[in-house]
Amino acid sequence: MFERPKIITAETSLGCNMTYDTKDFYHNTQCYTIIFDKDHEKNTMAYLAILNSNVLWFFLTQTGNILRGGYFRFKTKYLETFPLPEITDETAKKLSSLTEQLLTTYMQLENTKSDSDKKFLVQRIKISESKINNEVYNLYNLNKDEISIIEESCKF
């Protein structure tokens, strides 16, 4: 089960911080793994975008149990009730591309020493995350008022 691409999330986290594993990592019980069936596996990167979006975080804060400091436990019982939308191939491609760009930028940030380069990359991350959130809002057919509520509640 672990020897395949998958989404991994820490059990306890401040916000959605899921990542994509292509190196067949094994982990302990402080993490959870999300593996999609054959029909949805090709869109794992797109689902990663949805699972890291403000929409999921808002959902979890409204339906789950928030710990001290705003942290959340990403247990199966809290995640399994989140409705994942059906996505078209076109939307999956767009979300996957944005997600891959974001992951690349995070890797660049991790390897950057220059403060000015770090500031630039952090700004690129914020822009990419905003684009992803906008795509996810569209998937759920959210209006401006609903988006405002979600974004206001997702500020850390």
PDB file of C-alpha atoms in Angstrom:
ATOM      1  CA  MET A   1       0.000   0.000   0.000  1.00  0.00           C
ATOM      2  CA  PHE A   2       2.820   2.422   0.815  1.00  0.00           C
ATOM      3  CA  GLU A   3       4.823   1.661  -2.301  1.00  0.00           C
ATOM      4  CA  ARG A   4       2.913   3.947  -4.626  1.00  0.00           C
ATOM      5  CA  PRO A   5       2.289   7.666  -5.071  1.00  0.00           C
ATOM      6  CA  LYS A   6       0.042   8.963  -2.312  1.00  0.00           C
ATOM      7  CA  ILE A   7      -1.053  11.957  -0.292  1.00  0.00           C
ATOM      8  CA  ILE A   8       0.256  12.148   3.267  1.00  0.00           C
ATOM      9  CA  THR A   9      -0.971  14.371   6.068  1.00  0.00           C
ATOM     10  CA  ALA A  10       0.303  14.829   9.584  1.00  0.00           C
ATOM     11  CA  GLU A  11      -2.147  13.674  12.223  1.00  0.00           C
ATOM     12  CA  THR A  12      -2.050  17.099  13.905  1.00  0.00           C
ATOM     13  CA  SER A  13      -1.520  20.298  11.961  1.00  0.00           C
ATOM     14  CA  LEU A  14      -2.343  23.993  11.853  1.00  0.00           C
ATOM     15  CA  GLY A  15      -4.131  24.214   8.526  1.00  0.00           C
ATOM     16  CA  CYS A  16      -4.101  21.765   5.666  1.00  0.00           C
ATOM     17  CA  ASN A  17      -0.507  20.707   5.064  1.00  0.00           C
ATOM     18  CA  MET A  18      -0.868  17.597   2.965  1.00  0.00           C
ATOM     19  CA  THR A  19       1.895  16.572   0.608  1.00  0.00           C
ATOM     20  CA  TYR A  20       2.425  14.273  -2.334  1.00  0.00           C
ATOM     21  CA  ASP A  21       4.767  11.312  -1.881  1.00  0.00           C
ATOM     22  CA  THR A  22       6.368   9.802  -4.962  1.00  0.00           C
ATOM     23  CA  LYS A  23       9.219   8.093  -3.096  1.00  0.00           C
ATOM     24  CA  ASP A  24       7.208   5.299  -1.446  1.00  0.00           C
ATOM     25  CA  PHE A  25       7.800   6.530   2.104  1.00  0.00           C
ATOM     26  CA  TYR A  26       6.592   4.483   5.033  1.00  0.00           C
ATOM     27  CA  HIS A  27       5.432   6.419   8.068  1.00  0.00           C
ATOM     28  CA  ASN A  28       4.364   5.937  11.649  1.00  0.00           C
ATOM     29  CA  THR A  29       0.974   6.550  13.216  1.00  0.00           C
ATOM     30  CA  GLN A  30       1.547  10.301  13.406  1.00  0.00           C
ATOM     31  CA  CYS A  31       0.611  10.546   9.714  1.00  0.00           C
ATOM     32  CA  TYR A  32      -2.269   9.441   7.558  1.00  0.00           C
ATOM     33  CA  THR A  33      -2.179   8.274   3.958  1.00  0.00           C
ATOM     34  CA  ILE A  34      -4.780   9.002   1.304  1.00  0.00           C
ATOM     35  CA  ILE A  35      -4.776   6.659  -1.663  1.00  0.00           C
ATOM     36  CA  PHE A  36      -7.308   6.931  -4.457  1.00  0.00           C
ATOM     37  CA  ASP A  37      -8.933   4.092  -6.342  1.00  0.00           C
ATOM     38  CA  LYS A  38      -7.988   3.417  -9.969  1.00  0.00           C
ATOM     39  CA  ASP A  39     -10.728   5.709 -11.322  1.00  0.00           C
ATOM     40  CA  HIS A  40      -9.470   8.720  -9.371  1.00  0.00           C
ATOM     41  CA  GLU A  41      -5.759   7.955  -9.065  1.00  0.00           C
ATOM     42  CA  LYS A  42      -4.839   9.901 -12.215  1.00  0.00           C
ATOM     43  CA  ASN A  43      -6.160  13.075 -10.534  1.00  0.00           C
ATOM     44  CA  THR A  44      -4.259  12.722  -7.251  1.00  0.00           C
ATOM     45  CA  MET A  45      -2.423  16.042  -7.743  1.00  0.00           C
ATOM     46  CA  ALA A  46      -5.724  17.823  -8.393  1.00  0.00           C
ATOM     47  CA  TYR A  47      -7.217  16.266  -5.271  1.00  0.00           C
ATOM     48  CA  LEU A  48      -4.135  17.358  -3.349  1.00  0.00           C
ATOM     49  CA  ALA A  49      -5.024  20.937  -4.319  1.00  0.00           C
ATOM     50  CA  ILE A  50      -8.590  20.469  -3.063  1.00  0.00           C
ATOM     51  CA  LEU A  51      -7.424  18.827   0.170  1.00  0.00           C
ATOM     52  CA  ASN A  52      -5.038  21.711   0.890  1.00  0.00           C
ATOM     53  CA  SER A  53      -7.598  24.365   0.048  1.00  0.00           C
ATOM     54  CA  ASN A  54      -9.370  26.843   2.264  1.00  0.00           C
ATOM     55  CA  VAL A  55     -12.590  24.951   1.521  1.00  0.00           C
ATOM     56  CA  LEU A  56     -11.399  21.820   3.352  1.00  0.00           C
ATOM     57  CA  TRP A  57      -9.951  23.830   6.229  1.00  0.00           C
ATOM     58  CA  PHE A  58     -13.226  25.726   6.625  1.00  0.00           C
ATOM     59  CA  PHE A  59     -15.172  22.461   6.503  1.00  0.00           C
ATOM     60  CA  LEU A  60     -12.967  20.889   9.171  1.00  0.00           C
ATOM     61  CA  THR A  61     -13.186  23.901  11.480  1.00  0.00           C
ATOM     62  CA  GLN A  62     -16.982  23.755  11.228  1.00  0.00           C
ATOM     63  CA  THR A  63     -17.412  19.997  11.604  1.00  0.00           C
ATOM     64  CA  GLY A  64     -14.390  18.774  13.567  1.00  0.00           C
ATOM     65  CA  ASN A  65     -12.738  19.346  16.882  1.00  0.00           C
ATOM     66  CA  ILE A  66     -10.180  22.154  16.996  1.00  0.00           C
ATOM     67  CA  LEU A  67      -7.374  21.739  19.516  1.00  0.00           C
ATOM     68  CA  ARG A  68      -5.638  24.417  21.548  1.00  0.00           C
ATOM     69  CA  GLY A  69      -3.820  26.925  19.350  1.00  0.00           C
ATOM     70  CA  GLY A  70      -6.081  26.244  16.345  1.00  0.00           C
ATOM     71  CA  TYR A  71      -4.548  22.869  15.542  1.00  0.00           C
ATOM     72  CA  PHE A  72      -6.630  20.068  14.107  1.00  0.00           C
ATOM     73  CA  ARG A  73      -6.390  16.277  14.124  1.00  0.00           C
ATOM     74  CA  PHE A  74      -6.635  14.955  10.595  1.00  0.00           C
ATOM     75  CA  LYS A  75      -8.259  11.661  11.537  1.00  0.00           C
ATOM     76  CA  THR A  76     -10.183   9.585   9.043  1.00  0.00           C
ATOM     77  CA  LYS A  77     -13.513  10.191  10.775  1.00  0.00           C
ATOM     78  CA  TYR A  78     -13.170  13.947  10.173  1.00  0.00           C
ATOM     79  CA  LEU A  79     -11.878  13.731   6.607  1.00  0.00           C
ATOM     80  CA  GLU A  80     -14.198  11.055   5.237  1.00  0.00           C
ATOM     81  CA  THR A  81     -17.276  13.290   5.428  1.00  0.00           C
ATOM     82  CA  PHE A  82     -15.708  15.965   3.214  1.00  0.00           C
ATOM     83  CA  PRO A  83     -17.434  15.842  -0.178  1.00  0.00           C
ATOM     84  CA  LEU A  84     -14.881  15.696  -2.994  1.00  0.00           C
ATOM     85  CA  PRO A  85     -16.343  17.059  -6.216  1.00  0.00           C
ATOM     86  CA  GLU A  86     -16.196  15.235  -9.506  1.00  0.00           C
ATOM     87  CA  ILE A  87     -13.682  17.034 -11.667  1.00  0.00           C
ATOM     88  CA  THR A  88     -13.328  17.219 -15.406  1.00  0.00           C
ATOM     89  CA  ASP A  89     -10.081  16.339 -17.145  1.00  0.00           C
ATOM     90  CA  GLU A  90      -9.586  20.023 -17.966  1.00  0.00           C
ATOM     91  CA  THR A  91     -10.009  21.104 -14.335  1.00  0.00           C
ATOM     92  CA  ALA A  92      -7.801  18.249 -13.145  1.00  0.00           C
ATOM     93  CA  LYS A  93      -5.043  19.344 -15.532  1.00  0.00           C
ATOM     94  CA  LYS A  94      -5.278  22.949 -14.378  1.00  0.00           C
ATOM     95  CA  LEU A  95      -5.261  22.066 -10.669  1.00  0.00           C
ATOM     96  CA  SER A  96      -2.471  19.524 -11.143  1.00  0.00           C
ATOM     97  CA  SER A  97      -0.339  22.057 -12.972  1.00  0.00           C
ATOM     98  CA  LEU A  98      -0.873  24.714 -10.298  1.00  0.00           C
ATOM     99  CA  THR A  99      -0.099  22.166  -7.585  1.00  0.00           C
ATOM    100  CA  GLU A 100       3.101  21.021  -9.265  1.00  0.00           C
ATOM    101  CA  GLN A 101       4.223  24.651  -9.638  1.00  0.00           C
ATOM    102  CA  LEU A 102       3.485  25.247  -5.954  1.00  0.00           C
ATOM    103  CA  LEU A 103       5.420  22.152  -4.848  1.00  0.00           C
ATOM    104  CA  THR A 104       8.368  23.220  -7.013  1.00  0.00           C
ATOM    105  CA  THR A 105       8.333  26.680  -5.453  1.00  0.00           C
ATOM    106  CA  TYR A 106       8.282  25.180  -1.956  1.00  0.00           C
ATOM    107  CA  MET A 107      11.314  23.053  -2.861  1.00  0.00           C
ATOM    108  CA  GLN A 108      13.105  26.135  -4.211  1.00  0.00           C
ATOM    109  CA  LEU A 109      12.297  28.011  -1.006  1.00  0.00           C
ATOM    110  CA  GLU A 110      13.729  25.179   1.070  1.00  0.00           C
ATOM    111  CA  ASN A 111      17.005  25.343  -0.870  1.00  0.00           C
ATOM    112  CA  THR A 112      17.322  29.146  -1.013  1.00  0.00           C
ATOM    113  CA  LYS A 113      19.727  31.022   1.212  1.00  0.00           C
ATOM    114  CA  SER A 114      19.160  34.599   0.038  1.00  0.00           C
ATOM    115  CA  ASP A 115      16.581  36.605   1.996  1.00  0.00           C
ATOM    116  CA  SER A 116      15.467  38.500  -1.110  1.00  0.00           C
ATOM    117  CA  ASP A 117      14.981  35.222  -3.002  1.00  0.00           C
ATOM    118  CA  LYS A 118      13.028  33.828  -0.053  1.00  0.00           C
ATOM    119  CA  LYS A 119      10.709  36.848  -0.047  1.00  0.00           C
ATOM    120  CA  PHE A 120      10.150  36.460  -3.777  1.00  0.00           C
ATOM    121  CA  LEU A 121       9.370  32.746  -3.444  1.00  0.00           C
ATOM    122  CA  VAL A 122       7.013  33.305  -0.502  1.00  0.00           C
ATOM    123  CA  GLN A 123       5.121  35.804  -2.647  1.00  0.00           C
ATOM    124  CA  ARG A 124       4.935  33.258  -5.497  1.00  0.00           C
ATOM    125  CA  ILE A 125       3.576  30.690  -3.025  1.00  0.00           C
ATOM    126  CA  LYS A 126       0.850  33.069  -1.882  1.00  0.00           C
ATOM    127  CA  ILE A 127      -0.147  33.793  -5.495  1.00  0.00           C
ATOM    128  CA  SER A 128      -0.216  30.084  -6.366  1.00  0.00           C
ATOM    129  CA  GLU A 129      -2.272  29.235  -3.289  1.00  0.00           C
ATOM    130  CA  SER A 130      -4.726  31.993  -4.163  1.00  0.00           C
ATOM    131  CA  LYS A 131      -5.111  30.655  -7.717  1.00  0.00           C
ATOM    132  CA  ILE A 132      -5.697  27.147  -6.399  1.00  0.00           C
ATOM    133  CA  ASN A 133      -8.266  28.354  -3.876  1.00  0.00           C
ATOM    134  CA  ASN A 134     -10.104  30.259  -6.611  1.00  0.00           C
ATOM    135  CA  GLU A 135     -10.258  27.117  -8.755  1.00  0.00           C
ATOM    136  CA  VAL A 136     -11.572  25.114  -5.805  1.00  0.00           C
ATOM    137  CA  TYR A 137     -14.187  27.773  -5.003  1.00  0.00           C
ATOM    138  CA  ASN A 138     -15.392  27.431  -8.604  1.00  0.00           C
ATOM    139  CA  LEU A 139     -15.588  23.640  -8.244  1.00  0.00           C
ATOM    140  CA  TYR A 140     -17.949  24.039  -5.308  1.00  0.00           C
ATOM    141  CA  ASN A 141     -19.932  26.831  -7.040  1.00  0.00           C
ATOM    142  CA  LEU A 142     -19.355  29.232  -4.161  1.00  0.00           C
ATOM    143  CA  ASN A 143     -20.543  32.807  -4.410  1.00  0.00           C
ATOM    144  CA  LYS A 144     -18.615  35.903  -3.272  1.00  0.00           C
ATOM    145  CA  ASP A 145     -20.277  36.016   0.141  1.00  0.00           C
ATOM    146  CA  GLU A 146     -19.480  32.358   0.828  1.00  0.00           C
ATOM    147  CA  ILE A 147     -15.895  32.859  -0.322  1.00  0.00           C
ATOM    148  CA  SER A 148     -15.552  35.864   2.020  1.00  0.00           C
ATOM    149  CA  ILE A 149     -16.759  33.794   4.973  1.00  0.00           C
ATOM    150  CA  ILE A 150     -14.300  31.015   4.156  1.00  0.00           C
ATOM    151  CA  GLU A 151     -11.341  33.326   3.614  1.00  0.00           C
ATOM    152  CA  GLU A 152     -12.031  35.291   6.780  1.00  0.00           C
ATOM    153  CA  SER A 153     -12.156  32.111   8.851  1.00  0.00           C
ATOM    154  CA  CYS A 154      -8.935  30.745   7.290  1.00  0.00           C
ATOM    155  CA  LYS A 155      -6.662  33.591   8.344  1.00  0.00           C
ATOM    156  CA  PHE A 156      -3.933  32.419  10.721  1.00  0.00           C
TER     157      PHE A 156
END
